[in-house]
mmCIF file of C-alpha atoms in Angstrom:
data_model
loop_
_atom_site.group_PDB
_atom_site.id
_atom_site.type_symbol
_atom_site.label_atom_id
_atom_site.label_comp_id
_atom_site.label_asym_id
_atom_site.label_seq_id
_atom_site.Cartn_x
_atom_site.Cartn_y
_atom_site.Cartn_z
ATOM 1 C CA MET A 1 -10.880 -14.418 5.212
ATOM 2 C CA ALA A 2 -8.774 -13.812 2.150
ATOM 3 C CA THR A 3 -10.231 -13.892 -1.298
ATOM 4 C CA SER A 4 -8.509 -14.245 -4.633
ATOM 5 C CA LEU A 5 -8.841 -10.913 -6.385
ATOM 6 C CA ARG A 6 -8.760 -10.327 -10.104
ATOM 7 C CA CYS A 7 -7.463 -7.082 -11.561
ATOM 8 C CA SER A 8 -9.647 -6.849 -14.675
ATOM 9 C CA SER A 9 -12.597 -5.255 -12.886
ATOM 10 C CA TYR A 10 -10.754 -2.008 -12.210
ATOM 11 C CA LYS A 11 -11.263 -0.878 -15.797
ATOM 12 C CA LYS A 12 -14.952 -0.290 -15.111
ATOM 13 C CA PHE A 13 -13.988 2.238 -12.434
ATOM 14 C CA GLU A 14 -11.206 3.973 -14.322
ATOM 15 C CA ILE A 15 -11.755 7.635 -15.145
ATOM 16 C CA ARG A 16 -8.231 8.880 -15.878
ATOM 17 C CA LYS A 17 -5.087 7.204 -17.182
ATOM 18 C CA ARG A 18 -1.491 8.065 -16.432
ATOM 19 C CA ILE A 19 1.833 6.282 -15.960
ATOM 20 C CA PRO A 20 4.176 7.011 -13.035
ATOM 21 C CA ASP A 21 7.334 8.998 -13.707
ATOM 22 C CA PRO A 22 10.291 6.955 -12.408
ATOM 23 C CA LYS A 23 12.289 10.144 -11.813
ATOM 24 C CA THR A 24 9.876 11.472 -9.174
ATOM 25 C CA CYS A 25 8.061 8.377 -7.931
ATOM 26 C CA VAL A 26 8.312 5.983 -5.003
ATOM 27 C CA LEU A 27 6.584 2.644 -4.355
ATOM 28 C CA LEU A 28 4.949 2.262 -0.934
ATOM 29 C CA VAL A 29 4.532 -1.339 0.232
ATOM 30 C CA ILE A 30 2.073 -1.142 3.095
ATOM 31 C CA ASP A 31 2.071 -3.584 6.038
ATOM 32 C CA VAL A 32 2.878 -6.878 4.305
ATOM 33 C CA GLN A 33 3.217 -8.658 7.638
ATOM 34 C CA ASN A 34 2.539 -12.162 8.933
ATOM 35 C CA TYR A 35 -0.659 -10.911 10.569
ATOM 36 C CA PHE A 36 -2.106 -10.335 7.084
ATOM 37 C CA SER A 37 -0.531 -13.341 5.341
ATOM 38 C CA SER A 38 -3.833 -14.988 4.399
ATOM 39 C CA MET A 39 -4.855 -11.822 2.544
ATOM 40 C CA VAL A 40 -1.457 -11.277 0.973
ATOM 41 C CA LYS A 41 -0.816 -14.767 -0.401
ATOM 42 C CA PRO A 42 -3.255 -14.507 -3.346
ATOM 43 C CA ILE A 43 -1.633 -11.263 -4.518
ATOM 44 C CA LEU A 44 1.958 -11.996 -3.494
ATOM 45 C CA PRO A 45 3.167 -12.793 -7.051
ATOM 46 C CA ASN A 46 1.725 -9.483 -8.270
ATOM 47 C CA LEU A 47 3.243 -7.614 -5.349
ATOM 48 C CA LEU A 48 6.678 -9.125 -5.947
ATOM 49 C CA SER A 49 6.372 -8.299 -9.649
ATOM 50 C CA THR A 50 5.414 -4.714 -8.814
ATOM 51 C CA ILE A 51 8.441 -4.342 -6.560
ATOM 52 C CA ASP A 52 10.698 -5.836 -9.228
ATOM 53 C CA LEU A 53 9.277 -3.604 -11.977
ATOM 54 C CA CYS A 54 9.806 -0.507 -9.857
ATOM 55 C CA ARG A 55 13.337 -1.434 -8.895
ATOM 56 C CA ARG A 56 14.253 -2.120 -12.517
ATOM 57 C CA SER A 57 12.992 1.369 -13.329
ATOM 58 C CA SER A 58 15.017 2.888 -10.456
ATOM 59 C CA ILE A 59 11.860 3.696 -8.476
ATOM 60 C CA PRO A 60 12.722 3.603 -4.753
ATOM 61 C CA VAL A 61 10.721 1.281 -2.499
ATOM 62 C CA ILE A 62 9.618 2.133 1.039
ATOM 63 C CA PHE A 63 8.052 -0.548 3.235
ATOM 64 C CA THR A 64 5.825 0.068 6.245
ATOM 65 C CA ARG A 65 5.203 -2.114 9.268
ATOM 66 C CA HIS A 66 2.165 -1.597 11.481
ATOM 67 C CA CYS A 67 2.774 -2.274 15.167
ATOM 68 C CA HIS A 68 1.869 -1.148 18.672
ATOM 69 C CA LYS A 69 4.325 -0.944 21.538
ATOM 70 C CA SER A 70 1.862 -0.302 24.404
ATOM 71 C CA PRO A 71 -1.798 0.630 25.028
ATOM 72 C CA ASP A 72 -0.662 4.252 25.001
ATOM 73 C CA ASP A 73 -0.402 4.147 21.212
ATOM 74 C CA TYR A 74 -3.562 2.146 20.458
ATOM 75 C CA GLY A 75 -5.655 5.248 19.797
ATOM 76 C CA MET A 76 -9.094 4.603 18.332
ATOM 77 C CA LEU A 77 -7.872 1.335 16.826
ATOM 78 C CA GLY A 78 -7.990 -0.235 20.284
ATOM 79 C CA GLU A 79 -11.655 0.579 20.683
ATOM 80 C CA TRP A 80 -12.585 -0.261 17.108
ATOM 81 C CA TRP A 81 -10.861 -3.664 17.018
ATOM 82 C CA ASN A 82 -11.384 -4.604 20.675
ATOM 83 C CA ASN A 83 -7.643 -4.352 21.314
ATOM 84 C CA ASP A 84 -6.947 -7.159 18.809
ATOM 85 C CA LEU A 85 -3.936 -5.318 17.425
ATOM 86 C CA ILE A 86 -0.477 -6.117 16.075
ATOM 87 C CA ILE A 87 1.964 -5.966 18.963
ATOM 88 C CA ASP A 88 5.583 -5.125 18.229
ATOM 89 C CA GLY A 89 7.992 -7.989 18.802
ATOM 90 C CA THR A 90 5.510 -10.733 17.927
ATOM 91 C CA VAL A 91 5.709 -13.008 14.911
ATOM 92 C CA ASP A 92 2.565 -11.353 13.551
ATOM 93 C CA SER A 93 4.303 -7.974 13.532
ATOM 94 C CA GLN A 94 7.166 -9.150 11.323
ATOM 95 C CA LEU A 95 7.207 -8.631 7.587
ATOM 96 C CA MET A 96 6.377 -11.780 5.643
ATOM 97 C CA PRO A 97 9.586 -13.677 4.793
ATOM 98 C CA GLU A 98 9.259 -13.018 1.057
ATOM 99 C CA ILE A 99 9.074 -9.294 1.770
ATOM 100 C CA GLN A 100 11.605 -9.204 4.591
ATOM 101 C CA ARG A 101 14.260 -10.540 2.232
ATOM 102 C CA LEU A 102 13.580 -7.643 -0.126
ATOM 103 C CA ALA A 103 13.139 -4.987 2.534
ATOM 104 C CA GLY A 104 16.649 -5.476 3.802
ATOM 105 C CA LYS A 105 17.818 -3.114 1.075
ATOM 106 C CA ASP A 106 15.211 -0.463 1.727
ATOM 107 C CA GLU A 107 13.734 1.636 4.471
ATOM 108 C CA VAL A 108 11.032 0.165 6.709
ATOM 109 C CA LEU A 109 8.882 2.747 8.468
ATOM 110 C CA GLU A 110 6.872 1.843 11.557
ATOM 111 C CA LYS A 111 3.343 3.156 11.970
ATOM 112 C CA ASN A 112 0.535 2.670 14.483
ATOM 113 C CA THR A 113 -2.565 3.797 12.612
ATOM 114 C CA TYR A 114 -4.085 3.448 9.167
ATOM 115 C CA SER A 115 -2.127 6.259 7.536
ATOM 116 C CA ALA A 116 1.544 5.744 6.741
ATOM 117 C CA PHE A 117 1.971 9.508 7.108
ATOM 118 C CA CYS A 118 0.832 9.707 10.727
ATOM 119 C CA ASN A 119 3.476 9.363 13.464
ATOM 120 C CA SER A 120 6.123 8.397 10.928
ATOM 121 C CA ARG A 121 8.912 10.061 8.969
ATOM 122 C CA LEU A 122 7.273 9.394 5.605
ATOM 123 C CA GLN A 123 6.446 12.986 4.646
ATOM 124 C CA GLU A 124 9.964 14.186 5.441
ATOM 125 C CA ARG A 125 11.510 11.202 3.687
ATOM 126 C CA LEU A 126 9.549 11.769 0.487
ATOM 127 C CA LEU A 127 10.234 15.490 0.386
ATOM 128 C CA GLY A 128 13.915 14.851 1.010
ATOM 129 C CA MET A 129 13.990 12.482 -1.954
ATOM 130 C CA GLY A 130 12.240 14.954 -4.240
ATOM 131 C CA VAL A 131 9.269 12.620 -4.625
ATOM 132 C CA LYS A 132 6.129 13.955 -6.316
ATOM 133 C CA GLU A 133 4.320 10.661 -6.952
ATOM 134 C CA VAL A 134 3.553 7.544 -4.928
ATOM 135 C CA ILE A 135 2.390 4.097 -5.970
ATOM 136 C CA VAL A 136 0.399 2.410 -3.202
ATOM 137 C CA SER A 137 0.496 -1.372 -2.735
ATOM 138 C CA GLY A 138 0.028 -3.806 0.155
ATOM 139 C CA VAL A 139 -2.758 -4.358 2.698
ATOM 140 C CA MET A 140 -5.485 -3.693 3.535
ATOM 141 C CA THR A 141 -6.911 -2.130 0.388
ATOM 142 C CA ASN A 142 -9.751 -0.328 2.156
ATOM 143 C CA LEU A 143 -7.967 0.615 5.392
ATOM 144 C CA CYS A 144 -4.245 1.402 5.458
ATOM 145 C CA CYS A 145 -3.776 1.530 1.685
ATOM 146 C CA GLU A 146 -6.801 3.734 1.061
ATOM 147 C CA THR A 147 -6.091 6.037 4.009
ATOM 148 C CA THR A 148 -2.464 6.442 2.960
ATOM 149 C CA ALA A 149 -3.495 7.152 -0.639
ATOM 150 C CA ARG A 150 -6.073 9.756 0.410
ATOM 151 C CA GLU A 151 -3.589 11.476 2.680
ATOM 152 C CA ALA A 152 -0.892 11.456 0.008
ATOM 153 C CA PHE A 153 -3.319 13.149 -2.354
ATOM 154 C CA VAL A 154 -4.274 15.920 0.076
ATOM 155 C CA ARG A 155 -0.594 16.473 0.875
ATOM 156 C CA GLY A 156 0.033 17.205 -2.804
ATOM 157 C CA PHE A 157 1.431 13.936 -4.116
ATOM 158 C CA ARG A 158 0.170 12.376 -7.348
ATOM 159 C CA VAL A 159 -1.166 8.953 -6.376
ATOM 160 C CA PHE A 160 -1.180 5.667 -8.271
ATOM 161 C CA PHE A 161 -3.089 2.803 -6.657
ATOM 162 C CA SER A 162 -2.333 -0.814 -7.517
ATOM 163 C CA THR A 163 -5.387 -2.892 -8.267
ATOM 164 C CA ASP A 164 -3.662 -6.276 -8.240
ATOM 165 C CA ALA A 165 -0.928 -5.731 -5.624
ATOM 166 C CA THR A 166 -3.352 -4.659 -2.891
ATOM 167 C CA ALA A 167 -5.655 -6.964 -0.950
ATOM 168 C CA THR A 168 -8.290 -7.013 1.748
ATOM 169 C CA SER A 169 -10.748 -9.407 3.353
ATOM 170 C CA ASP A 170 -13.592 -8.980 0.898
ATOM 171 C CA LEU A 171 -13.880 -8.383 -2.852
ATOM 172 C CA GLU A 172 -16.712 -5.890 -2.393
ATOM 173 C CA LEU A 173 -14.563 -3.778 -0.061
ATOM 174 C CA HIS A 174 -11.625 -4.008 -2.480
ATOM 175 C CA GLU A 175 -13.710 -2.810 -5.398
ATOM 176 C CA ALA A 176 -15.369 -0.061 -3.346
ATOM 177 C CA THR A 177 -11.914 1.358 -2.661
ATOM 178 C CA LEU A 178 -10.934 1.151 -6.326
ATOM 179 C CA LYS A 179 -14.078 3.066 -7.241
ATOM 180 C CA ASN A 180 -13.355 5.721 -4.596
ATOM 181 C CA MET A 181 -9.721 6.007 -5.621
ATOM 182 C CA ALA A 182 -10.506 6.386 -9.316
ATOM 183 C CA TYR A 183 -13.208 8.956 -8.636
ATOM 184 C CA GLY A 184 -11.300 11.327 -6.433
ATOM 185 C CA PHE A 185 -7.759 10.374 -5.478
ATOM 186 C CA ALA A 186 -5.661 8.090 -7.634
ATOM 187 C CA TYR A 187 -4.794 6.692 -11.030
ATOM 188 C CA LEU A 188 -5.365 2.938 -11.130
ATOM 189 C CA VAL A 189 -2.530 0.690 -12.260
ATOM 190 C CA ASP A 190 -1.733 -3.006 -12.297
ATOM 191 C CA CYS A 191 1.372 -5.055 -13.059
ATOM 192 C CA GLN A 192 0.742 -5.101 -16.784
ATOM 193 C CA ARG A 193 0.152 -1.367 -17.030
ATOM 194 C CA LEU A 194 3.300 -0.680 -15.030
ATOM 195 C CA LYS A 195 5.284 -3.060 -17.216
ATOM 196 C CA ASP A 196 3.982 -1.477 -20.400
ATOM 197 C CA GLY A 197 4.297 2.080 -19.123
ATOM 198 C CA LEU A 198 7.742 1.717 -17.663
ATOM 199 C CA GLY A 199 9.067 0.225 -20.868
ATOM 200 C CA GLY A 200 9.041 -3.391 -19.783
ATOM 201 C CA ASN A 201 12.375 -2.905 -18.054
#
């Protein structure tokens, strides 16, 4: 069940401050699909603002879409979620309409596990673009977003994690991820910090 999340609480977790460098950064929009629409709706305005702010600052945007094509690619997710997974070709697997309209201009990478780096072309794409930093947004905060952020960090990318353009099923889980991210993996940002840091473009 979705919950309306506020971004002010992240300041109690913040350890380090930094602003993304538009010249070497990319925005990752993780799995904003119909399957997760109830979680996304409360943060959709912030997510759209984040995308707009990045585009105005010439920060490329890469979207991901989680889907499974057959039981052969379920992996541990099949066991963990009792095979209640997002099947490719279904309405649930499609990007939400508000995001699909935007994603038409950008690359959409398919993935079939929590990490956007696993079984995808993301690593190669980022290196080819000369990217050194990633901003993570989307759903779910504590699963695909957190796993992608952790993996980006260990692969040598500087990570920024959105506090108000990510969402999950539970505020406690959301805040637990923010605390973990701030402690060991990512700089926390929100729409206002991005707007201020990127010059309000």
